[in-house]
Tab-separated table of C-alpha atoms and ligand atoms in Angstrom:
chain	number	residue	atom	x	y	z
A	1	UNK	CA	62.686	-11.824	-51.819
A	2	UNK	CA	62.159	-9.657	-54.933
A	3	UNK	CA	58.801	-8.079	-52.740
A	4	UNK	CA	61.452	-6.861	-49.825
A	5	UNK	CA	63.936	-5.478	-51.980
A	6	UNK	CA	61.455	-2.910	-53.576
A	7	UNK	CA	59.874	-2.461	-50.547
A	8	UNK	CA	63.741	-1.387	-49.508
A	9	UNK	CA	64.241	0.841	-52.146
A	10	UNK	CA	60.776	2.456	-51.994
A	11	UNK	CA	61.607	3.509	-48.255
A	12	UNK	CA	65.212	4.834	-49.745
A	13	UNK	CA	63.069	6.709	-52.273
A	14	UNK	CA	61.472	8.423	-49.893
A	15	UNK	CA	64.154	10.066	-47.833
A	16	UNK	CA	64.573	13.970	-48.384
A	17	UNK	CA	67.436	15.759	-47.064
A	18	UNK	CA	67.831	19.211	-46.295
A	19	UNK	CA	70.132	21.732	-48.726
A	20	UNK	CA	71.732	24.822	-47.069
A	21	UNK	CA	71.291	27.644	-49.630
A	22	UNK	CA	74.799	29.202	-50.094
A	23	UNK	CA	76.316	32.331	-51.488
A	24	UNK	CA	78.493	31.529	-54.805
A	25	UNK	CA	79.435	34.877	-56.108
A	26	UNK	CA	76.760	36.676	-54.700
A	27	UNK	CA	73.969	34.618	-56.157
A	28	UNK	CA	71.692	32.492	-53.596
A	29	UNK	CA	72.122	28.509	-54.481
A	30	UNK	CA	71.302	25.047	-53.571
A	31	UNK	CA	73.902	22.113	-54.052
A	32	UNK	CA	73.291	18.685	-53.214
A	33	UNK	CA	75.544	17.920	-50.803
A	34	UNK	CA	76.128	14.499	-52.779
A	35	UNK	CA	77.095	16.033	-55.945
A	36	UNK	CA	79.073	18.575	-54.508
A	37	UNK	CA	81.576	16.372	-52.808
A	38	UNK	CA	82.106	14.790	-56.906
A	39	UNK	CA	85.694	15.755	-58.857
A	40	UNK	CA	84.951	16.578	-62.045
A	41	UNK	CA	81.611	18.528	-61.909
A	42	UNK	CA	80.111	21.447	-61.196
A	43	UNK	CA	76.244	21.538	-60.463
A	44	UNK	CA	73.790	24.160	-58.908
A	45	UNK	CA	70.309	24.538	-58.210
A	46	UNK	CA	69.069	27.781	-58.490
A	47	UNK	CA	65.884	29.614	-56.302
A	48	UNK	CA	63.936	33.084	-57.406
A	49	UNK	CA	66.277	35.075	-55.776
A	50	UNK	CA	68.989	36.983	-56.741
A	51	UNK	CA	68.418	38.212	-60.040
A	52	UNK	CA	66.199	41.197	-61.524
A	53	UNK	CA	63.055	40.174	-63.310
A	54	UNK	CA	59.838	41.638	-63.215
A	55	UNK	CA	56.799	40.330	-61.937
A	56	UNK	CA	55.430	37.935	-61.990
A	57	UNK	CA	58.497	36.367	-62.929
A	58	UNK	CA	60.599	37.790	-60.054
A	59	UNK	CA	63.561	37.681	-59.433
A	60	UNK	CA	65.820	35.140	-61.046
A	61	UNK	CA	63.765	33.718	-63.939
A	62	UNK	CA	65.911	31.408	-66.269
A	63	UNK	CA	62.863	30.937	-68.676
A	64	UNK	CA	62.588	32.656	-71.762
A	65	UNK	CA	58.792	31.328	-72.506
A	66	UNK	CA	57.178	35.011	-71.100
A	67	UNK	CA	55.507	37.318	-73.875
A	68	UNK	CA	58.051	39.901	-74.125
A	69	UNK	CA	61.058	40.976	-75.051
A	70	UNK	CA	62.386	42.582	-72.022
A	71	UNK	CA	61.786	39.126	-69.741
A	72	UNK	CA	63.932	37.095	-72.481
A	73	UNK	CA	66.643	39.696	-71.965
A	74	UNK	CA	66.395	39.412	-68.408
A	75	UNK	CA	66.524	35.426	-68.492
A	76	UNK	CA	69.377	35.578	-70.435
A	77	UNK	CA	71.573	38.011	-68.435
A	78	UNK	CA	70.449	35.658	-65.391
A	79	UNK	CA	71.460	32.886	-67.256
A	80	UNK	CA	74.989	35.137	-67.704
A	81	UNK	CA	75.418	35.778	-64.115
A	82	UNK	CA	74.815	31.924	-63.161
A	83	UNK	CA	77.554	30.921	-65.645
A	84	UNK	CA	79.899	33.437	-63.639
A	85	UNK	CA	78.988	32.820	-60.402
A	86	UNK	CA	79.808	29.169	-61.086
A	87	UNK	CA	83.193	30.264	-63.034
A	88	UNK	CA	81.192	28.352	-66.028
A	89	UNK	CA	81.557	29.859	-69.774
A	90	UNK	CA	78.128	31.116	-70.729
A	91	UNK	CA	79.552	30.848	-74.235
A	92	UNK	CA	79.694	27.058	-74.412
A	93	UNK	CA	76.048	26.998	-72.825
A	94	UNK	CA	73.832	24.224	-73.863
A	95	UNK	CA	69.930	25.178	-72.845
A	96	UNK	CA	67.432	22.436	-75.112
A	97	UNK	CA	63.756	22.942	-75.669
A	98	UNK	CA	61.410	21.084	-73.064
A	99	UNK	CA	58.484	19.552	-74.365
A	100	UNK	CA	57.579	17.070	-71.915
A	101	UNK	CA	59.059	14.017	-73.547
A	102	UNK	CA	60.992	11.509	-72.702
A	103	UNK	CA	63.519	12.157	-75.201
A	104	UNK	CA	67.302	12.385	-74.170
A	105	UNK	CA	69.806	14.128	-76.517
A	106	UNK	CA	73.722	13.359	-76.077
A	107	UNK	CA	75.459	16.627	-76.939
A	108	UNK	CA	79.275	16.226	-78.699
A	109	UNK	CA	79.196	19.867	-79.639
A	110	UNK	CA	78.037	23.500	-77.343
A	111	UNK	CA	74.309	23.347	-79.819
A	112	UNK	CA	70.984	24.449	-80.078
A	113	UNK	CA	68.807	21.773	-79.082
A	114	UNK	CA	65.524	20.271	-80.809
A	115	UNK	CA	62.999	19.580	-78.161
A	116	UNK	CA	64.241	16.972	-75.372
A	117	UNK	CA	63.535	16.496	-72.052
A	118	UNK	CA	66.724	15.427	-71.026
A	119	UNK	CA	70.240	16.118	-72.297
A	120	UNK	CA	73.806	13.858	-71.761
A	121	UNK	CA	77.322	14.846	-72.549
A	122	UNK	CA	80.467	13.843	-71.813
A	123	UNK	CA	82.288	16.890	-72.786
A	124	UNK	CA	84.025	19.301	-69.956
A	125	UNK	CA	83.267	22.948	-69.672
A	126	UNK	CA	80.217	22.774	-71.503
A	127	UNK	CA	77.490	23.358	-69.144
A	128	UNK	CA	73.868	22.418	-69.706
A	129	UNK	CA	70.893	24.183	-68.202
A	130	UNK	CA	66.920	22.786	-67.945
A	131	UNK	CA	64.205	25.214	-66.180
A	132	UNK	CA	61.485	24.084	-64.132
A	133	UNK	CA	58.490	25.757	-62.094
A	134	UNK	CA	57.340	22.570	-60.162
A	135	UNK	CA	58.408	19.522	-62.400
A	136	UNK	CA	61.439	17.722	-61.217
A	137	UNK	CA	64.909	18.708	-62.199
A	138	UNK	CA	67.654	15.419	-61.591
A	139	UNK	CA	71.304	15.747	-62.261
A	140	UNK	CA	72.983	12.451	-62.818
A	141	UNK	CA	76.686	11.962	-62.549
A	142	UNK	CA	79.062	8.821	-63.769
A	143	UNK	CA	81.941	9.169	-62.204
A	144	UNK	CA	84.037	6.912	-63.841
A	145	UNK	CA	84.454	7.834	-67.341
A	146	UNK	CA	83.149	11.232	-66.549
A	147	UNK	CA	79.408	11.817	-68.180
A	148	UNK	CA	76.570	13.955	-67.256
A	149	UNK	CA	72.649	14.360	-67.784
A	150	UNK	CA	70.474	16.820	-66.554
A	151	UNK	CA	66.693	15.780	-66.638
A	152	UNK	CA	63.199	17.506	-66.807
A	153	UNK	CA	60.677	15.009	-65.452
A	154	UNK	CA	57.079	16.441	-64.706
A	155	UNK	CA	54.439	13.875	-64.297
A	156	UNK	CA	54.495	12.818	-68.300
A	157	UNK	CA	58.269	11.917	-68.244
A	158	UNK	CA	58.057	10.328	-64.709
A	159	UNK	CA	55.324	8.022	-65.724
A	160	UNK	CA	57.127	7.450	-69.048
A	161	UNK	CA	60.213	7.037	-66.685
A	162	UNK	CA	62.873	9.597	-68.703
A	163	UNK	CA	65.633	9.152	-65.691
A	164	UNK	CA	65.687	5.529	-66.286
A	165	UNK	CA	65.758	6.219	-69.776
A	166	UNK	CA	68.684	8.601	-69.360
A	167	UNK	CA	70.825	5.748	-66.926
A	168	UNK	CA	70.315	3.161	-69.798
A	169	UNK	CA	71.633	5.405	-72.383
A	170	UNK	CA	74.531	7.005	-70.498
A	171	UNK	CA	75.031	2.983	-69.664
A	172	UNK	CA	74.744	2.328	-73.645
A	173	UNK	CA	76.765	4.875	-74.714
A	174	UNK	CA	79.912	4.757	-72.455
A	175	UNK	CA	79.324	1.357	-72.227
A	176	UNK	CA	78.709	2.574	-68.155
A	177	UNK	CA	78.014	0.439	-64.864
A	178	UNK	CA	74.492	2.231	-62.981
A	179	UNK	CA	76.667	1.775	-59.627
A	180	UNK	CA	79.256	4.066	-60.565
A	181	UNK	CA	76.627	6.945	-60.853
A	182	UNK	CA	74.825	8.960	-58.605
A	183	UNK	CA	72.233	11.331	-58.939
A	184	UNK	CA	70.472	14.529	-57.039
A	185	UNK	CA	66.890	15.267	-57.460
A	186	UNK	CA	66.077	18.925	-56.664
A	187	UNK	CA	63.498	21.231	-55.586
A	188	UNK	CA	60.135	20.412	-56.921
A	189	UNK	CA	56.790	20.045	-55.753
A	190	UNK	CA	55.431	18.056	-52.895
A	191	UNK	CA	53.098	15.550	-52.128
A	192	UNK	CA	51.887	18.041	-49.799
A	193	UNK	CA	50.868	19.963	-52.359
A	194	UNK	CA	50.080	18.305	-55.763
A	195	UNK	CA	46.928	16.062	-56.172
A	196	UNK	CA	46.174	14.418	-59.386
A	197	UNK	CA	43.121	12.810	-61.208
A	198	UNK	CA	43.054	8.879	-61.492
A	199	UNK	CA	44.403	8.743	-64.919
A	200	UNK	CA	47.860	10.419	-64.162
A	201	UNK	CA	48.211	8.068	-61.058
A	202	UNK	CA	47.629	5.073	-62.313
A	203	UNK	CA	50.247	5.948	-65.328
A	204	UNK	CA	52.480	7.083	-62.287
A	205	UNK	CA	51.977	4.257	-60.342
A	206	UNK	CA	53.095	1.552	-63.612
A	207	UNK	CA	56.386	3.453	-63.963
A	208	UNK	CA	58.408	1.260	-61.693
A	209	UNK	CA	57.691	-1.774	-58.928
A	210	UNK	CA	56.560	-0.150	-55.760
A	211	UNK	CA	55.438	3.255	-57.689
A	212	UNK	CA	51.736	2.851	-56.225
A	213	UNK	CA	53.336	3.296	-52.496
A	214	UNK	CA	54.406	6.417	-53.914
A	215	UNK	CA	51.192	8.169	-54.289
A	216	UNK	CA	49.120	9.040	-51.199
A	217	UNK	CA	45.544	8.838	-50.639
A	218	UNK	CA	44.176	12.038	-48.769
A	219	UNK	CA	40.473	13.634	-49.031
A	220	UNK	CA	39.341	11.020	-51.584
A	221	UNK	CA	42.726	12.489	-53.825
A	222	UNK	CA	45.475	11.198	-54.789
A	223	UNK	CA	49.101	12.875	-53.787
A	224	UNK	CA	52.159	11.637	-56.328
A	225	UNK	CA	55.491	11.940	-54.504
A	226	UNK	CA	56.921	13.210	-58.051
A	227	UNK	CA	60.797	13.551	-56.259
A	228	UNK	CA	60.611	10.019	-54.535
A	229	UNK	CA	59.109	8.293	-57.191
A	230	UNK	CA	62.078	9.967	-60.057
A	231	UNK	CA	64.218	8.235	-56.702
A	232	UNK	CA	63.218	5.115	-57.274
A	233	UNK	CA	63.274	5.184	-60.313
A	234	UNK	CA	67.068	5.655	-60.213
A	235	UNK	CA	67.741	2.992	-57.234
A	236	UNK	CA	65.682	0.588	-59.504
A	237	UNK	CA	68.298	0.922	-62.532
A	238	UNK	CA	70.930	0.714	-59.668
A	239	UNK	CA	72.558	4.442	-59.348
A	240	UNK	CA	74.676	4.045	-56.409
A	241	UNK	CA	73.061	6.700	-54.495
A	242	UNK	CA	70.482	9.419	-54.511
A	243	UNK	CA	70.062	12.864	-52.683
A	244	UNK	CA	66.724	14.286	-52.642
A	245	UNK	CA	65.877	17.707	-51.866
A	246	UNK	CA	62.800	18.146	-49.290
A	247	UNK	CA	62.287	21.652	-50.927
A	248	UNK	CA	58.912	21.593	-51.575
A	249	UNK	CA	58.643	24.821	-54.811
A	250	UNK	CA	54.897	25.336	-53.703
A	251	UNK	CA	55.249	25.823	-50.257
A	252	UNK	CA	58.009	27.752	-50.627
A	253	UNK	CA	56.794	30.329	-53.380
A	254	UNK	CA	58.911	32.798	-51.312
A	255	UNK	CA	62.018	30.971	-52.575
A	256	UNK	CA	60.765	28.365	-55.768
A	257	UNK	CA	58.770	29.167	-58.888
A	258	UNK	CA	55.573	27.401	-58.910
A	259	UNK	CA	53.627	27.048	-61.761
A	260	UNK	CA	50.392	25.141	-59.427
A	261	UNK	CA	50.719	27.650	-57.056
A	262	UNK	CA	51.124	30.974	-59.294
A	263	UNK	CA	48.388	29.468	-61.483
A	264	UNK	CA	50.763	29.042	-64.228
A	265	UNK	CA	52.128	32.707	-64.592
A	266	UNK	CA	55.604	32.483	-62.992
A	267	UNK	CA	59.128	32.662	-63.498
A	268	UNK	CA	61.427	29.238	-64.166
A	269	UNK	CA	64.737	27.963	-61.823
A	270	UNK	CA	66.715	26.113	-62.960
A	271	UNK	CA	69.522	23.103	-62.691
A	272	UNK	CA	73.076	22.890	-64.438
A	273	UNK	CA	75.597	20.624	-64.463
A	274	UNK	CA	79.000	20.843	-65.966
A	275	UNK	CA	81.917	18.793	-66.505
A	276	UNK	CA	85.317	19.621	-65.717
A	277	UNK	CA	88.670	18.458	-66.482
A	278	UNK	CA	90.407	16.476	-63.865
A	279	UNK	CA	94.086	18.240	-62.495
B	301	LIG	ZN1	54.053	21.629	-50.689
């Protein structure tokens, strides 16, 4: 019995759907259709375009981790223009340090962050940013008493399973049911595009039941499904439902930042999330 149901929820894992990208305030965006149908938050994806960064970060880079002074300036007046084209006070903005951890930080108070990989708040208009240029960016939502976590998993804080992690202590903390939360898992790369050495699979394939099915054998490699197996992940600690984006970043360098696929000298998207007050 056990067997079927993660067999179920490994299928549900796998399903991708397809985001429109849509014009908010001039700026190109992806919402998951989930998330976007939620009272109480605001959430975007964002893509390369729009913004005015130089190469090789162009166009909309939301990293400030490039040598010089001018890209930091541009990533912060992109980070500006996001805030506004979201009607979201840059002000209040809450952007940690990503180390590749599995440490989650609950924020009470607009901060800056020590090094986490994931960040929780319950407070409304505060809006909190993560980057990404491949790794795997997951907003989660409780709708109930109103809390939400933005995640950076790459393959470190999927195998060390962060987004579980982040449902227990949103769970802990507001003393939370999984079921009443859902959760979107963005653009990121593909199994199409993203094989790994032994070692890193068989630490992906221990981070939940059914992980292994996960990671496809191709060539004598090994191909993680890094967005299905953060989905399963979630379905596992029982998040009522999960969109996943089929937005793979390094097939679509035209639209994603890519750090496999620029050979590590690109740009970063992004995902935010903000709470707001209910009318
Ligand atoms: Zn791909």
């Amino acid at each position: 019995m056990k067997k079927i149901a993660s067999h179920l929820l490994e299928e549900k894992a796998r399903i991708k759907n397809d985001w429109p990208l849509r014009d908010a305030g001039g700026l190109p965006l992806l919402f998951s259709p989930l998330l976007a149908g939620m009272p109480g938050l605001t959430h975007a994806f964002t893509t390369r375009l729009g913004g005015q960064s130089l190469e090789p970060l162009q166009w909309f880079n939301l990293g400030r981790h490039w040598p010089s002074e001018q890209s930091r300036r541009d990533a912060t007046a992109n980070r500006s223009r996001l805030c506004r084209a979201l009607s979201l006070d840059f002000s209040r903005l809450v952007v940690p340090g990503q180390v590749h951890s599995t440490r989650i930080a609950w924020v009470s108070e607009p901060e800056s962050l020590p090094d986490v990989d994931a960040v929780a708040s319950s407070l409304t208009d505060t809006p909190i940013l993560l980057h990404y240029a491949d790794c795997v960016p997951v907003i989660i939502f409780e709708q109930k008493t109103a809390a939400v976590c933005v995640v950076h998993a790459g393959w470190r804080g999927t195998a060390g399973g962060i987004v579980a992690r982040a449902v227990r202590a949103i769970s802990a903390t507001l003393d939370a049911e999984p079921e009443n939360m859902v959760a979107a898992v963005g653009p990121a790369i593909g199994d199409c595009c993203y094989p790994v050495g032994e070692d890193v699979a068989r630490e992906l394939a221990a981070s939940a039941g059914g992980a292994e099915r996960l990671i496809r054998r191709g060539d004598g490699r090994l191909f993680p499904d890094l967005k299905a197996l953060n989905a399963l992940q979630l379905l596992d600690s029982g998040v009522g439902a999960v969109d996943v984006c089929s937005f793979c970043t390094a097939c679509r360098t035209d639209l994603f930042y890519s750090h496999r696929a620029s050979g590590g000298k690109t740009g970063r998207q992004g995902a935010i999330a903000c709470l707001r007050p209910l009318i």
